[in-house]
Short mmCIF file of C-alpha atoms and ligand atoms in Angstrom, two decimals:
data_model
loop_
_atom_site.label_atom_id
_atom_site.label_comp_id
_atom_site.label_asym_id
_atom_site.label_seq_id
_atom_site.Cartn_x
_atom_site.Cartn_y
_atom_site.Cartn_z
CA MET O 952 100.98 95.63 79.79
CA THR O 953 104.70 94.81 79.95
CA THR O 954 106.04 91.96 77.87
CA GLU O 955 109.46 92.12 79.52
CA ARG O 956 110.42 88.82 81.12
CA PRO O 957 111.46 88.68 84.78
CA ARG O 958 115.22 88.46 85.31
CA PRO O 959 116.13 84.77 85.68
CA LEU O 960 116.98 83.24 89.04
CA VAL O 961 119.01 80.09 89.58
CA ALA O 962 118.51 78.91 93.15
CA GLY O 963 120.32 76.09 94.91
CA ASN O 964 118.52 74.05 97.56
CA TRP O 965 121.18 72.21 99.50
CA LYS O 966 118.57 70.31 101.55
CA MET O 967 120.15 68.51 104.56
CA ASN O 968 123.67 68.58 103.14
CA GLY O 969 126.75 70.50 104.16
CA THR O 970 128.85 71.34 107.17
CA ARG O 971 131.12 74.35 107.71
CA ALA O 972 133.63 72.75 105.33
CA ALA O 973 131.14 73.46 102.54
CA THR O 974 132.02 77.14 102.82
CA GLU O 975 134.67 76.21 100.27
CA THR O 976 131.97 75.26 97.78
CA PHE O 977 130.07 78.46 98.48
CA SER O 978 133.25 80.53 98.01
CA ALA O 979 133.80 78.83 94.65
CA ILE O 980 130.26 79.82 93.66
CA LEU O 981 130.95 83.43 94.69
CA GLU O 982 134.19 83.44 92.72
CA GLY O 983 132.67 81.85 89.63
CA TYR O 984 129.80 84.32 89.47
CA ASP O 985 131.64 86.57 87.06
CA ALA O 986 130.56 89.76 85.33
CA GLY O 987 129.11 87.85 82.38
CA LEU O 988 126.88 85.71 84.57
CA ARG O 989 125.94 88.66 86.76
CA SER O 990 124.65 90.50 83.73
CA LYS O 991 122.29 87.62 82.86
CA VAL O 992 121.07 85.78 85.94
CA ASP O 993 120.56 86.11 89.71
CA LEU O 994 122.02 83.45 92.02
CA LEU O 995 120.65 82.22 95.34
CA VAL O 996 121.91 79.47 97.65
CA CYS O 997 119.67 77.97 100.36
CA PRO O 998 121.96 75.97 102.65
CA PRO O 999 120.91 74.19 105.85
CA ALA O 1000 119.95 76.66 108.58
CA THR O 1001 123.24 76.04 110.38
CA LEU O 1002 125.16 77.61 107.49
CA ILE O 1003 123.00 80.59 106.61
CA TYR O 1004 124.85 83.13 108.75
CA LEU O 1005 128.25 81.88 107.63
CA PHE O 1006 127.28 82.09 103.96
CA ALA O 1007 125.53 85.44 104.35
CA VAL O 1008 128.70 86.92 105.85
CA ALA O 1009 130.79 85.42 103.04
CA ALA O 1010 128.40 86.89 100.44
CA VAL O 1011 128.55 90.45 101.79
CA GLY O 1012 129.59 92.76 98.97
CA THR O 1013 128.52 90.28 96.28
CA PRO O 1014 125.12 90.04 94.56
CA VAL O 1015 124.69 86.36 95.55
CA LYS O 1016 121.72 85.88 97.87
CA VAL O 1017 121.30 83.39 100.69
CA GLY O 1018 118.00 81.83 101.72
CA GLY O 1019 116.34 79.40 104.12
CA GLN O 1020 114.66 76.11 103.26
CA ASP O 1021 111.63 76.55 105.51
CA CYS O 1022 110.24 78.86 108.19
CA HIS O 1023 107.56 78.69 110.85
CA ALA O 1024 104.39 80.69 110.35
CA ALA O 1025 104.66 82.29 113.79
CA THR O 1026 107.09 85.08 114.65
CA HIS O 1027 108.37 83.43 117.85
CA GLY O 1028 107.25 81.16 120.67
CA ALA O 1029 107.15 77.60 121.95
CA HIS O 1030 107.94 75.73 118.70
CA THR O 1031 110.89 73.51 119.49
CA GLY O 1032 113.22 73.04 116.57
CA ASP O 1033 111.55 75.63 114.36
CA ILE O 1034 112.91 78.89 112.97
CA SER O 1035 110.88 82.01 112.22
CA ALA O 1036 111.12 84.06 109.04
CA ALA O 1037 112.35 87.03 111.08
CA MET O 1038 115.19 84.87 112.45
CA LEU O 1039 116.21 83.97 108.90
CA ALA O 1040 116.17 87.63 107.92
CA ASP O 1041 118.19 88.46 111.03
CA VAL O 1042 121.07 86.23 109.94
CA GLY O 1043 121.14 87.54 106.38
CA ALA O 1044 118.64 85.45 104.41
CA SER O 1045 116.58 87.25 101.81
CA TYR O 1046 114.57 84.29 100.45
CA VAL O 1047 112.95 81.22 101.96
CA ILE O 1048 111.62 78.08 100.27
CA VAL O 1049 108.16 77.10 101.53
CA GLY O 1050 106.05 74.06 100.73
CA HIS O 1051 108.82 71.96 99.20
CA SER O 1052 107.38 68.51 98.49
CA GLU O 1053 109.80 67.00 101.01
CA ARG O 1054 108.29 69.26 103.71
CA ARG O 1055 104.77 68.47 102.51
CA THR O 1056 105.54 64.73 102.71
CA ASP O 1057 107.92 64.48 105.69
CA HIS O 1058 106.11 67.01 107.87
CA GLY O 1059 102.54 66.78 106.61
CA GLU O 1060 102.47 70.41 105.49
CA THR O 1061 99.15 71.41 103.95
CA ASP O 1062 98.46 74.20 101.45
CA GLU O 1063 97.05 76.25 104.30
CA MET O 1064 100.26 75.87 106.33
CA VAL O 1065 102.37 76.74 103.31
CA LYS O 1066 100.31 79.86 102.72
CA ALA O 1067 100.78 80.93 106.34
CA LYS O 1068 104.53 80.40 106.03
CA ALA O 1069 104.67 82.42 102.80
CA ARG O 1070 102.74 85.21 104.46
CA ALA O 1071 105.12 85.17 107.46
CA ALA O 1072 108.06 85.35 105.08
CA ILE O 1073 106.66 88.42 103.34
CA THR O 1074 105.96 90.09 106.68
CA ALA O 1075 109.60 89.50 107.66
CA GLY O 1076 110.80 91.06 104.41
CA LEU O 1077 111.80 87.77 102.78
CA THR O 1078 110.82 86.58 99.32
CA PRO O 1079 109.08 83.19 99.64
CA ILE O 1080 109.64 80.52 96.98
CA VAL O 1081 106.36 78.63 96.98
CA CYS O 1082 106.77 75.06 95.69
CA VAL O 1083 104.09 73.07 93.89
CA GLY O 1084 104.16 69.86 91.89
CA GLU O 1085 102.31 66.64 91.15
CA THR O 1086 103.25 63.03 91.91
CA ARG O 1087 103.82 60.44 89.20
CA GLU O 1088 100.44 58.86 89.94
CA GLU O 1089 98.69 62.20 89.63
CA ARG O 1090 100.37 62.91 86.27
CA ASP O 1091 99.58 59.43 84.97
CA ALA O 1092 95.97 59.94 85.95
CA GLY O 1093 95.86 63.15 83.88
CA ARG O 1094 95.47 65.27 87.00
CA ALA O 1095 98.75 67.23 86.98
CA LEU O 1096 97.21 70.60 86.07
CA ALA O 1097 94.32 70.18 88.50
CA VAL O 1098 96.65 69.20 91.37
CA VAL O 1099 99.05 72.07 90.77
CA GLY O 1100 96.15 74.49 90.28
CA ALA O 1101 94.71 73.51 93.66
CA GLN O 1102 98.12 73.77 95.36
CA LEU O 1103 98.61 77.24 93.91
CA ALA O 1104 95.15 78.38 94.93
CA GLY O 1105 95.69 77.11 98.47
CA SER O 1106 99.36 78.01 99.00
CA MET O 1107 99.75 81.46 97.47
CA PRO O 1108 99.01 84.27 99.92
CA GLU O 1109 96.91 87.26 98.88
CA GLU O 1110 99.96 89.44 99.62
CA ALA O 1111 101.56 88.11 96.41
CA ALA O 1112 99.61 90.82 94.60
CA ARG O 1113 101.97 93.44 96.04
CA ALA O 1114 105.05 91.69 97.44
CA PRO O 1115 107.68 89.65 95.60
CA VAL O 1116 106.93 85.93 95.54
CA VAL O 1117 108.59 83.21 93.44
CA VAL O 1118 106.80 80.02 92.39
CA ALA O 1119 108.73 76.78 91.82
CA TYR O 1120 107.15 73.97 89.84
CA GLU O 1121 108.76 70.71 90.91
CA PRO O 1122 107.17 67.48 89.72
CA VAL O 1123 107.72 65.20 92.72
CA TRP O 1124 108.73 62.30 90.49
CA ALA O 1125 111.53 64.37 88.91
CA ILE O 1126 113.21 65.31 92.20
CA GLY O 1127 116.52 63.52 92.66
CA THR O 1128 115.61 60.83 90.12
CA GLY O 1129 117.36 62.01 86.96
CA LEU O 1130 113.94 62.04 85.28
CA THR O 1131 112.50 65.23 83.82
CA PRO O 1132 109.25 66.10 82.09
CA THR O 1133 109.37 66.77 78.35
CA VAL O 1134 109.78 70.39 77.34
CA VAL O 1135 106.21 70.19 76.03
CA ASP O 1136 104.95 69.18 79.48
CA VAL O 1137 107.03 71.88 81.18
CA ALA O 1138 105.70 74.49 78.75
CA GLU O 1139 102.13 73.36 79.33
CA MET O 1140 102.48 73.47 83.12
CA HIS O 1141 104.33 76.80 83.25
CA GLY O 1142 101.82 78.34 80.85
CA PHE O 1143 99.03 77.10 83.08
CA ILE O 1144 100.71 78.42 86.23
CA ARG O 1145 101.33 81.81 84.59
CA GLN O 1146 97.70 82.10 83.53
CA SER O 1147 96.47 81.14 87.01
CA LEU O 1148 98.73 83.78 88.57
CA VAL O 1149 97.66 86.47 86.12
CA ASP O 1150 94.00 85.61 86.70
CA ARG O 1151 94.45 85.97 90.43
CA PHE O 1152 97.14 88.63 90.85
CA GLY O 1153 96.99 90.62 87.62
CA ALA O 1154 100.22 92.38 86.62
CA ALA O 1155 102.03 90.96 89.66
CA GLY O 1156 101.23 87.48 88.40
CA ARG O 1157 102.68 88.31 85.00
CA ASN O 1158 105.98 89.43 86.52
CA MET O 1159 106.37 86.68 89.11
CA ARG O 1160 109.36 84.41 88.56
CA LEU O 1161 108.42 80.79 87.80
CA LEU O 1162 111.23 78.33 88.45
CA TYR O 1163 111.41 74.76 87.21
CA GLY O 1164 112.93 72.20 89.63
CA GLY O 1165 113.60 68.47 89.41
CA SER O 1166 116.84 66.91 88.13
CA VAL O 1167 118.17 70.10 86.55
CA LYS O 1168 121.77 69.37 85.53
CA PRO O 1169 124.38 71.13 83.39
CA GLY O 1170 123.46 68.79 80.52
CA ASN O 1171 119.74 69.63 80.39
CA ALA O 1172 119.71 73.19 81.76
CA ARG O 1173 119.76 74.96 78.42
CA GLU O 1174 116.81 72.95 77.16
CA LEU O 1175 114.71 73.26 80.33
CA LEU O 1176 115.52 76.91 81.01
CA GLY O 1177 114.76 77.80 77.41
CA VAL O 1178 111.11 76.80 77.78
CA ALA O 1179 108.53 79.61 77.64
CA GLU O 1180 107.55 80.94 81.08
CA VAL O 1181 110.50 79.26 82.81
CA ASP O 1182 112.33 82.07 84.60
CA GLY O 1183 114.99 80.00 86.29
CA ALA O 1184 115.64 76.81 88.21
CA LEU O 1185 115.45 75.41 91.71
CA VAL O 1186 118.38 73.03 91.80
CA GLY O 1187 118.95 70.30 94.38
CA GLY O 1188 121.80 67.82 93.92
CA ALA O 1189 123.69 69.76 91.25
CA SER O 1190 123.83 72.85 93.45
CA LEU O 1191 126.17 71.03 95.85
CA VAL O 1192 128.95 71.14 93.27
CA ALA O 1193 130.05 74.70 92.52
CA GLU O 1194 131.04 74.01 88.93
CA ASP O 1195 127.75 72.23 88.14
CA PHE O 1196 125.69 74.99 89.74
CA LEU O 1197 127.57 77.64 87.77
CA ALA O 1198 127.27 75.59 84.58
CA ILE O 1199 123.49 75.57 85.01
CA ALA O 1200 123.50 79.36 85.42
CA ARG O 1201 125.64 79.61 82.28
CA ALA O 1202 122.72 78.23 80.29
CA TYR O 1203 121.69 81.90 80.16
CA MET O 1204 124.91 82.91 78.40
CA ALA O 1205 124.36 83.24 74.66
O1 G3H W 866 114.53 71.92 95.52
C1 G3H W 866 115.13 71.27 94.65
C2 G3H W 866 114.57 70.10 94.11
O2 G3H W 866 113.89 69.29 95.00
C3 G3H W 866 115.28 69.42 93.00
O3 G3H W 866 116.21 68.48 93.47
P1 G3H W 866 117.16 67.75 92.39
O4 G3H W 866 117.76 68.86 91.54
O5 G3H W 866 118.17 67.06 93.21
O6 G3H W 866 116.28 66.87 91.59
#
């Protein structure tokens, strides 16, 4: 049994922000990802779909990865407005976020749908980032572990036993609010998620990267990313500012 930790990943989720002018921000991220950072942490940026190709071209020759924020479960067909995992791969994406709480809420995505999307991503050669997380009410009712456990059980595809999958724990109440759980709560949840993954996927579950997301900022990154079983961050607002995003990644510098 390996005790080696997965290499950390700091991923930016730009959500519905950014036009072509934001290529400047992305270029600053590419430039700031120096040898020191490269030796410690992987970087991923998930811009709106309209910018994926542009960013992927800009990132050629660098280790920075580009990803999508969602994909359809089908490979192609009559799904107006949707994008398949293969289409994301075609324009240079190597990751895709699935089951973000904003998709679950805004688009009524169920665990079953998220699982189908994750499976489609794997089939297309992408690494899915499967998001889970409880609401404030669920935490206050003492149900956080049960809710996240059920989301994991329903959203993680069986293929995770043999294909790379990332899990992101994002308490819904911490997203974009400036609020974060205590490090004790993060440690409890990540320990629980790790155990659930090991129970289901064995060694693959032990090596899966577990990201924390929800109001990660340069000022709290070192504390949050230092928690046991936290292998990186999924960053929203702070990833829109190159210097803040890089400062979060620098939490891994000694
Ligand atoms: O996917 C990212 C998260 O929803 C976190 O967003 P935030 O860093 O703006 O709180």
